[in-house]
Amino acid sequence: SYKKVLAFGVSGNEKRYKISPIFIDERGSYKELEDVETFALFNEKNIDEYYTINILKEKTPEEKTTEEILKDAKVLHEDLRNYGSIQDKDKPLIVSGILLALREMEYKGFDIENLNGDQTTTDGEKIYAAIERNLNRANVSPQVKKDKLLSQFLVIKDTKVINEINTTLAKTPLKHYTEFLYENIYKNIRYIQSAEDYLGRFYGEFMSYSGGDGQNLGIVLTPRHITELFCDLAELKPSDKVLDPCCGTGGFLIAAMHNMVIQAKDEQEERNIRKNQLFGLELQPYMFTIATTNMILRGDGKSNLEQEDFLKTLSAKLQEDACTVGMMNPPYSMGSKANPSLYEINFTEHLLNSIVEDGKVIVIVPQSSMTGKTKEERAIKENILKYHTLEGVITLNKSTFYGVGTNPCITVFTAGVPHFKDKEVKFINFENDGFEVQKHRGLVETIKAKDKKQHLLDVWFNRIEAETKFCVKTTIEHDDEWLHSFYYFNDEIPTDEDFEKTMGDYLTFEFNMIMQGRGYLFDNDEKE
């Protein structure tokens, strides 16, 4: 018999139900726990985390690791600024380059002790040479692509101040940065279950210090929980080919790579996924360099990244790659009546035209791009429905891009299949996603997030029905606002508390108006 037990009280029906967990310890004492929406938190994968947070009230190893990453990212950000006066856009390039150079230590092609401040062969030149060797080792080709990458890393050997010995440090800033990254990233990787995940989280946090999730660099980084949700919504298979035409740091491609590799049946299939099934475009040279580096650090996958302008690349050319899934976080708020091609909805249409028939396209865009606020955007929406099918729109937490001020939504399409008029589309309100903003930490996952996500996926894939306040299924027109808030009608009967609150609000309003000398607004006498 068990000494500690979790029991559940369940009531209601398929659409409206309540699941209340209760914990009983070895002494027979019990603790009522917060209601949940699914049983996802209690499966083998999540039960330890749930027990640690909700019952023991302790931090999980992942939370501790996140705090260490935050601390390390902050220190490195400040050191880059204080000892090198490095511009925001160059900070990730310096970190990327050093991480590539450190990889050469495995092949005896780089030694931190050789960074001695020599002005004949500078520390930057030694790191740059190691980067070049590592790009060769990673088989980056053709040569023109490798040259583009190396030109971005020139900042490491061309920035004089980081190549000279700093009196405070008693070494060059470059050696200081290299030692820091070696001690806090490379040496710690073996203690973390997934090296890729640790590097990715450090990288994301570091980028956030370089100007609020990188928006100073002209980008908005997609949070990891969103890139993983895209993979779930797309139902990725190991045979899929994935295209991200605005790939930024490569977040979607990395998430897709991990998702497909986990499903691969053998090493050959894994290699094929990394080499032949991930495609990305990035316009900005420094972002292209960061994405390529990130893919190399995650174990290849960089073969099909190109520095190109997506909108100037013909759909027919992109279709030659036969990609079955498109994922995108396009540039925001760039479009105008004078330049309609930069509307987010136009990026979406171009991606839809670039994916094979019956493929899935998933984009994260501002909610405003689904409303058809201009004549040009409405025309694009109409054209999309002629050739493609809208499957659904998920309204997200307003703090998803914390600090940027964008209210986003995820939109899911099937490419190359015209939208039939009687097709029911799902509109979901997922603002309450289990993530919350915490002081000094930004957007943080709470224990509820996995439960909320499981409920979302159960509704999305029609495994369960949901109340209309969460999901509305309806037919659409091109000039509708494609959002849950447009289609949702609140059919809940108001409670006594709702009535009392409304009356209280009205009486407060009336009193304020009378005090301001505007009591005539409430005069019911009919005027002749």
XYZ file of C-alpha atoms in Angstrom:
528
model
C 0.000 0.000 0.000
C 1.113 3.573 -0.734
C 1.995 6.018 2.040
C 1.248 9.132 -0.017
C -1.769 9.392 -2.298
C -3.157 11.859 -4.850
C -6.929 11.601 -5.229
C -9.262 13.443 -7.618
C -12.811 14.683 -7.435
C -14.369 15.023 -10.893
C -17.790 16.498 -11.677
C -19.663 18.012 -14.623
C -20.084 16.995 -18.256
C -17.877 16.884 -21.389
C -18.060 20.629 -21.999
C -18.122 21.969 -18.460
C -16.332 20.047 -15.753
C -14.201 20.403 -12.633
C -11.144 18.333 -11.633
C -10.067 18.878 -8.007
C -6.880 17.123 -6.785
C -6.239 16.361 -3.112
C -2.996 15.108 -1.519
C -3.013 12.730 1.495
C 0.297 12.141 3.321
C 1.495 9.191 5.452
C -0.107 10.674 8.592
C -3.516 10.878 6.955
C -3.371 14.673 6.728
C -4.721 16.108 3.494
C -4.155 19.196 1.385
C -6.649 20.498 -1.193
C -4.806 21.526 -4.353
C -5.749 23.963 -7.104
C -8.210 22.710 -9.748
C -6.731 21.469 -13.045
C -8.110 21.195 -16.594
C -6.550 17.830 -17.568
C -4.595 14.986 -15.968
C -1.428 15.931 -17.920
C 0.404 17.143 -14.800
C 0.122 13.694 -13.225
C 1.689 11.566 -15.960
C 5.184 10.039 -15.584
C 6.817 12.991 -17.338
C 5.327 15.749 -15.156
C 4.428 14.241 -11.760
C 7.853 14.885 -10.135
C 7.740 18.557 -11.110
C 4.135 18.889 -9.879
C 5.010 17.234 -6.543
C 8.112 19.427 -6.050
C 6.319 22.714 -6.761
C 2.773 22.188 -5.453
C 3.285 19.848 -2.503
C 6.896 20.301 -1.340
C 6.798 24.003 -2.340
C 10.397 23.778 -3.596
C 12.127 24.894 -6.789
C 12.691 22.350 -9.562
C 16.187 21.763 -11.035
C 14.971 23.523 -14.200
C 13.973 26.626 -12.229
C 17.380 26.686 -10.538
C 19.113 26.313 -13.906
C 17.022 29.156 -15.344
C 18.099 31.433 -12.491
C 21.765 30.575 -13.134
C 21.306 31.309 -16.840
C 19.697 34.668 -16.064
C 22.571 35.573 -13.769
C 25.258 34.478 -16.269
C 23.563 36.296 -19.156
C 23.377 39.522 -17.138
C 27.056 39.321 -16.125
C 28.204 38.654 -19.695
C 26.033 41.429 -21.099
C 27.540 43.931 -18.637
C 31.108 42.726 -19.274
C 30.681 43.129 -23.043
C 29.492 46.673 -22.437
C 31.999 47.640 -19.722
C 35.197 46.169 -21.156
C 34.500 46.421 -24.865
C 31.859 49.121 -25.530
C 30.345 46.544 -27.898
C 27.260 47.511 -29.933
C 24.099 45.496 -29.303
C 24.121 43.802 -32.710
C 27.758 42.718 -32.271
C 27.321 41.137 -28.821
C 25.618 37.932 -30.050
C 28.178 37.688 -32.884
C 31.099 37.775 -30.432
C 29.435 35.144 -28.230
C 28.597 32.979 -31.281
C 32.150 33.194 -32.571
C 33.719 32.282 -29.225
C 31.377 29.291 -28.823
C 32.405 28.044 -32.281
C 36.089 28.517 -31.401
C 35.610 26.567 -28.151
C 34.339 23.613 -30.190
C 37.838 23.376 -31.665
C 39.227 22.467 -28.224
C 37.870 18.950 -28.777
C 40.235 18.645 -31.762
C 43.206 20.405 -30.101
C 42.666 23.252 -32.563
C 42.227 25.946 -29.898
C 43.652 26.639 -26.436
C 42.422 29.430 -24.137
C 45.911 29.678 -22.579
C 47.258 30.854 -25.942
C 45.175 34.041 -25.612
C 48.009 36.140 -24.179
C 47.419 39.632 -25.538
C 50.175 39.313 -28.159
C 49.878 42.232 -30.586
C 51.620 40.410 -33.456
C 49.031 37.625 -33.574
C 46.155 39.045 -31.527
C 43.707 37.050 -29.415
C 41.008 37.999 -31.920
C 43.050 36.580 -34.800
C 43.533 33.307 -32.891
C 39.792 33.036 -32.185
C 38.948 33.978 -35.790
C 41.292 31.251 -37.104
C 39.604 28.704 -34.804
C 36.177 29.832 -36.071
C 37.316 29.312 -39.672
C 38.608 25.824 -38.834
C 35.332 24.943 -37.134
C 33.237 26.141 -40.078
C 35.384 23.909 -42.311
C 34.897 21.024 -39.884
C 31.114 21.608 -39.960
C 31.261 21.430 -43.792
C 29.696 24.854 -44.279
C 29.444 25.353 -48.033
C 29.546 26.795 -50.651
C 32.577 29.037 -50.100
C 30.516 32.201 -50.690
C 28.279 31.254 -47.749
C 31.287 30.589 -45.515
C 32.792 33.933 -46.552
C 29.559 35.726 -45.580
C 29.726 34.154 -42.125
C 33.418 34.922 -41.636
C 32.884 38.557 -42.654
C 30.450 38.927 -39.731
C 33.023 37.526 -37.281
C 35.631 40.109 -38.343
C 34.388 42.234 -35.419
C 36.287 39.829 -33.120
C 39.691 40.639 -34.575
C 38.958 44.176 -35.796
C 37.708 45.651 -32.486
C 40.931 47.017 -31.000
C 39.813 47.520 -27.387
C 38.916 43.843 -26.813
C 42.289 42.705 -28.212
C 44.396 44.803 -25.830
C 45.213 43.855 -22.234
C 42.783 45.523 -19.824
C 44.504 46.685 -16.621
C 41.494 45.803 -14.446
C 41.276 42.272 -15.861
C 45.052 41.794 -16.380
C 44.155 40.096 -19.684
C 42.345 41.004 -22.888
C 38.548 41.317 -22.675
C 38.387 38.592 -25.361
C 40.208 36.126 -23.120
C 37.917 37.126 -20.232
C 34.792 36.492 -22.363
C 36.207 33.172 -23.605
C 37.014 31.960 -20.073
C 33.550 33.014 -18.888
C 31.770 31.119 -21.682
C 33.966 28.053 -21.173
C 33.376 27.959 -17.410
C 29.654 28.752 -17.498
C 28.537 26.986 -20.682
C 30.946 24.330 -21.888
C 31.888 22.866 -18.518
C 28.283 22.826 -17.297
C 26.817 21.123 -20.359
C 27.631 17.613 -19.070
C 25.535 18.186 -15.932
C 22.453 19.175 -17.911
C 20.216 16.586 -19.535
C 20.095 18.388 -22.887
C 23.104 20.400 -23.982
C 21.066 21.958 -26.783
C 18.389 23.168 -24.386
C 20.898 24.712 -21.984
C 22.689 26.570 -24.776
C 19.395 27.693 -26.258
C 18.071 29.112 -23.016
C 21.342 30.907 -22.234
C 21.331 32.293 -25.756
C 17.736 33.503 -25.516
C 18.315 35.167 -22.151
C 21.521 36.789 -23.371
C 19.721 38.164 -26.436
C 17.007 39.621 -24.203
C 19.642 41.687 -22.376
C 20.827 43.029 -25.727
C 17.718 45.189 -25.983
C 14.489 43.553 -24.845
C 14.378 40.220 -26.691
C 16.496 41.635 -29.459
C 14.071 44.263 -30.697
C 16.939 46.796 -30.761
C 18.380 44.494 -33.401
C 15.165 44.730 -35.441
C 13.889 41.317 -34.344
C 11.431 39.862 -31.876
C 12.624 36.464 -30.633
C 9.950 33.776 -30.455
C 9.775 32.226 -26.950
C 10.656 28.535 -26.744
C 7.199 27.472 -25.534
C 5.711 28.980 -28.712
C 8.189 27.253 -31.059
C 7.388 23.942 -29.331
C 3.627 24.606 -29.587
C 4.035 25.150 -33.359
C 5.561 21.653 -33.641
C 2.617 20.159 -31.730
C 0.020 21.995 -33.828
C 1.768 20.886 -37.043
C 1.861 17.246 -35.823
C 5.420 17.027 -37.160
C 6.582 13.669 -38.517
C 10.209 12.575 -39.136
C 9.493 12.747 -42.884
C 8.406 16.423 -42.876
C 10.402 19.230 -44.471
C 10.171 22.528 -42.585
C 10.630 26.069 -43.941
C 11.042 29.235 -41.860
C 11.494 32.152 -44.286
C 12.135 34.764 -41.548
C 14.248 32.533 -39.346
C 15.918 35.077 -37.022
C 18.055 33.071 -34.581
C 16.615 29.793 -35.878
C 14.198 29.083 -33.017
C 11.489 27.367 -35.100
C 13.996 25.255 -37.042
C 15.768 24.147 -33.855
C 12.440 23.206 -32.217
C 11.399 21.315 -35.371
C 14.774 19.555 -35.577
C 14.534 18.323 -31.974
C 10.904 17.266 -32.392
C 11.628 15.207 -35.528
C 14.952 13.753 -34.310
C 13.246 12.398 -31.165
C 10.807 10.532 -33.444
C 13.518 9.225 -35.817
C 13.872 5.434 -35.896
C 17.659 5.334 -36.451
C 20.811 7.446 -36.861
C 20.501 7.589 -40.647
C 17.034 9.150 -40.380
C 18.393 11.599 -37.779
C 21.223 12.639 -40.126
C 18.788 13.088 -42.993
C 16.552 15.343 -40.866
C 19.513 17.537 -39.888
C 20.963 17.715 -43.394
C 18.016 17.686 -45.800
C 14.770 18.633 -44.046
C 15.287 22.082 -42.482
C 15.162 25.202 -44.642
C 15.532 28.814 -43.561
C 15.866 32.292 -45.043
C 17.133 35.368 -43.199
C 17.620 38.823 -44.700
C 19.898 40.421 -42.069
C 23.548 39.285 -42.383
C 24.228 39.280 -38.626
C 21.008 37.378 -37.876
C 21.862 34.854 -40.599
C 25.255 34.373 -38.918
C 23.682 33.881 -35.478
C 21.120 31.392 -36.867
C 23.818 29.397 -38.675
C 26.030 29.340 -35.576
C 23.081 28.292 -33.439
C 22.324 25.400 -35.796
C 25.970 24.260 -35.754
C 25.988 24.399 -31.941
C 22.787 22.302 -31.881
C 24.405 19.597 -33.995
C 24.358 20.616 -37.675
C 21.099 21.446 -39.440
C 22.692 24.522 -41.015
C 23.026 23.145 -44.544
C 19.922 24.807 -45.986
C 20.019 28.252 -44.360
C 20.336 31.065 -46.905
C 20.769 34.816 -46.589
C 17.914 35.919 -48.850
C 14.973 38.340 -48.978
C 11.897 36.110 -48.597
C 9.505 38.466 -50.395
C 11.865 38.698 -53.390
C 12.240 34.907 -53.580
C 9.716 33.359 -55.972
C 7.236 30.886 -54.491
C 7.953 28.514 -57.380
C 11.649 28.454 -56.429
C 10.835 27.745 -52.772
C 8.399 25.000 -53.787
C 11.316 23.123 -55.376
C 12.389 22.192 -51.832
C 8.975 20.475 -51.385
C 8.524 21.723 -47.813
C 5.466 20.270 -46.086
C 5.398 22.643 -43.089
C 5.906 26.409 -42.939
C 6.549 28.234 -39.655
C 7.022 31.981 -39.388
C 7.247 34.991 -37.117
C 7.372 37.772 -39.758
C 8.560 41.362 -39.184
C 5.866 43.325 -37.315
C 4.297 46.724 -38.024
C 6.310 47.366 -41.203
C 3.406 47.451 -43.678
C 1.499 50.539 -44.792
C -0.770 51.668 -47.610
C 2.361 52.970 -49.324
C 4.108 49.620 -48.831
C 1.419 46.902 -48.542
C 3.849 44.066 -49.355
C 5.228 44.373 -45.798
C 1.880 43.662 -44.104
C 2.145 40.485 -41.989
C -0.789 38.986 -43.920
C 1.190 39.363 -47.167
C 4.148 37.469 -45.684
C 1.615 34.799 -44.694
C 0.164 34.521 -48.209
C 3.650 34.264 -49.740
C 4.531 31.428 -47.340
C 1.269 29.624 -48.143
C 2.144 29.804 -51.847
C 5.624 28.382 -51.102
C 4.520 25.160 -49.344
C 3.363 21.956 -51.068
C -0.342 21.233 -51.471
C -1.973 19.984 -48.249
C 1.007 21.218 -46.207
C 0.574 23.062 -42.908
C 1.448 26.742 -42.422
C 1.566 28.230 -38.922
C 2.371 31.885 -38.230
C 2.498 34.077 -35.143
C 1.357 37.613 -35.960
C -0.232 40.633 -34.243
C -3.978 40.191 -33.736
C -4.520 43.327 -35.823
C -3.318 41.485 -38.933
C -6.323 39.125 -38.636
C -8.861 41.968 -38.553
C -8.369 43.238 -42.100
C -7.978 46.820 -40.942
C -7.151 48.154 -44.430
C -8.635 47.543 -47.874
C -5.341 46.013 -49.027
C -5.264 43.510 -46.140
C -8.898 42.516 -46.719
C -8.082 41.818 -50.372
C -5.167 39.569 -49.325
C -7.421 37.718 -46.857
C -9.979 37.159 -49.625
C -7.281 35.843 -51.960
C -5.904 33.499 -49.303
C -9.324 31.817 -48.941
C -9.497 31.247 -52.720
C -6.447 28.983 -52.622
C -5.868 27.946 -48.999
C -7.871 26.813 -45.947
C -7.961 28.603 -42.600
C -8.003 25.935 -39.869
C -8.035 28.187 -36.827
C -6.713 31.164 -34.873
C -5.436 31.021 -31.277
C -5.422 34.296 -29.329
C -2.338 34.317 -27.090
C -1.283 35.756 -23.743
C -0.740 39.516 -24.164
C 2.667 39.125 -22.454
C 3.960 36.446 -24.861
C 6.431 38.984 -26.270
C 7.037 40.597 -22.895
C 8.333 44.149 -23.131
C 7.482 44.566 -26.817
C 3.809 45.555 -26.550
C 2.366 43.247 -29.214
C -0.876 41.283 -28.729
C -0.154 38.133 -30.765
C -2.131 35.232 -32.164
C -1.228 31.955 -33.859
C -2.911 31.255 -37.196
C -2.987 27.787 -38.770
C -3.655 27.093 -42.467
C -3.689 24.164 -44.870
C -1.853 25.220 -48.043
C -3.111 24.676 -51.578
C -6.643 23.596 -50.609
C -9.369 26.227 -51.260
C -11.436 27.234 -48.226
C -14.990 25.887 -48.556
C -17.783 28.169 -47.333
C -19.234 25.591 -44.938
C -15.845 24.819 -43.361
C -15.927 25.260 -39.571
C -12.910 27.175 -38.254
C -11.719 27.101 -34.629
C -11.197 30.377 -32.763
C -9.579 29.830 -29.379
C -8.943 32.188 -26.476
C -5.636 31.009 -24.990
C -4.752 34.217 -23.132
C -4.692 32.244 -19.879
C -1.795 29.954 -20.851
C -0.099 29.367 -17.498
C 2.718 31.859 -18.120
C 3.078 34.960 -15.959
C 5.334 37.997 -15.759
C 7.620 38.040 -12.719
C 9.736 40.979 -11.593
C 13.349 40.816 -12.858
C 12.608 37.513 -14.626
C 10.174 38.431 -17.391
C 7.724 35.824 -18.709
C 7.923 32.673 -16.571
C 6.284 29.248 -16.926
C 4.125 28.236 -13.949
C 3.123 24.678 -13.052
C -0.251 25.305 -14.750
C 1.298 25.827 -18.210
C 1.595 22.131 -19.169
C -2.007 21.525 -18.053
C -3.276 24.516 -20.057
C -1.323 23.435 -23.137
C -2.676 19.881 -22.954
C -6.229 21.250 -22.740
C -5.564 23.467 -25.778
C -4.262 20.523 -27.828
C -7.156 18.291 -26.743
C -9.620 20.929 -27.987
C -7.618 21.680 -31.163
C -7.516 18.028 -32.210
C -11.212 17.482 -31.328
C -10.443 15.069 -28.497
C -12.782 17.025 -26.216
C -15.432 19.727 -26.576
C -14.958 23.113 -24.894
C -17.162 25.970 -23.762
C -17.512 28.809 -26.259
C -15.621 31.168 -23.950
C -12.559 29.028 -24.798
C -13.320 27.833 -28.348
C -15.847 28.952 -30.965
C -16.319 26.838 -34.109
C -17.881 28.749 -36.972
C -17.904 29.424 -40.702
C -16.142 32.601 -41.834
C -16.062 35.397 -44.400
C -12.911 37.116 -45.632
C -13.980 40.458 -44.143
C -14.644 39.023 -40.662
C -12.164 39.713 -37.906
C -10.501 36.302 -37.619
C -10.340 36.326 -33.808
C -12.178 34.591 -30.948
C -13.387 37.962 -29.623
C -15.245 38.644 -32.913
C -17.249 35.388 -32.928
C -17.758 34.810 -29.193
C -21.142 35.587 -27.650
C -21.204 35.386 -23.850
C -24.245 33.178 -23.216
C -23.552 32.591 -19.523
C -26.379 33.582 -17.147
C -25.088 36.380 -14.873
C -24.683 35.450 -11.200
C -26.011 37.484 -8.248
C -22.449 38.746 -7.751
C -22.327 39.955 -11.385
C -25.640 41.810 -10.872
C -24.459 43.422 -7.616
C -21.165 44.484 -9.214
C -22.920 46.021 -12.234
C -25.349 47.923 -9.980
C -22.448 49.099 -7.802
C -20.519 50.307 -10.867
C -23.592 52.169 -12.146
C -24.317 53.869 -8.799
C -20.656 54.917 -8.483
C -20.791 56.376 -11.997
C -24.075 58.231 -11.253
C -22.687 59.651 -7.991
C -19.525 60.874 -9.764
C -21.577 62.584 -12.471
C -23.813 64.334 -9.885
C -20.730 65.527 -7.949
C -19.371 66.987 -11.203
C -22.590 68.926 -11.763
C -23.854 66.610 -14.491
C -26.881 65.201 -12.649
C -29.080 66.291 -15.558
C -27.872 63.165 -17.391
C -30.092 61.115 -15.087
C -33.140 63.404 -15.198
C -36.083 61.292 -16.395
C -38.499 64.218 -16.740
C -39.734 64.487 -20.302
C -39.040 67.846 -21.821
C -41.795 69.572 -23.719
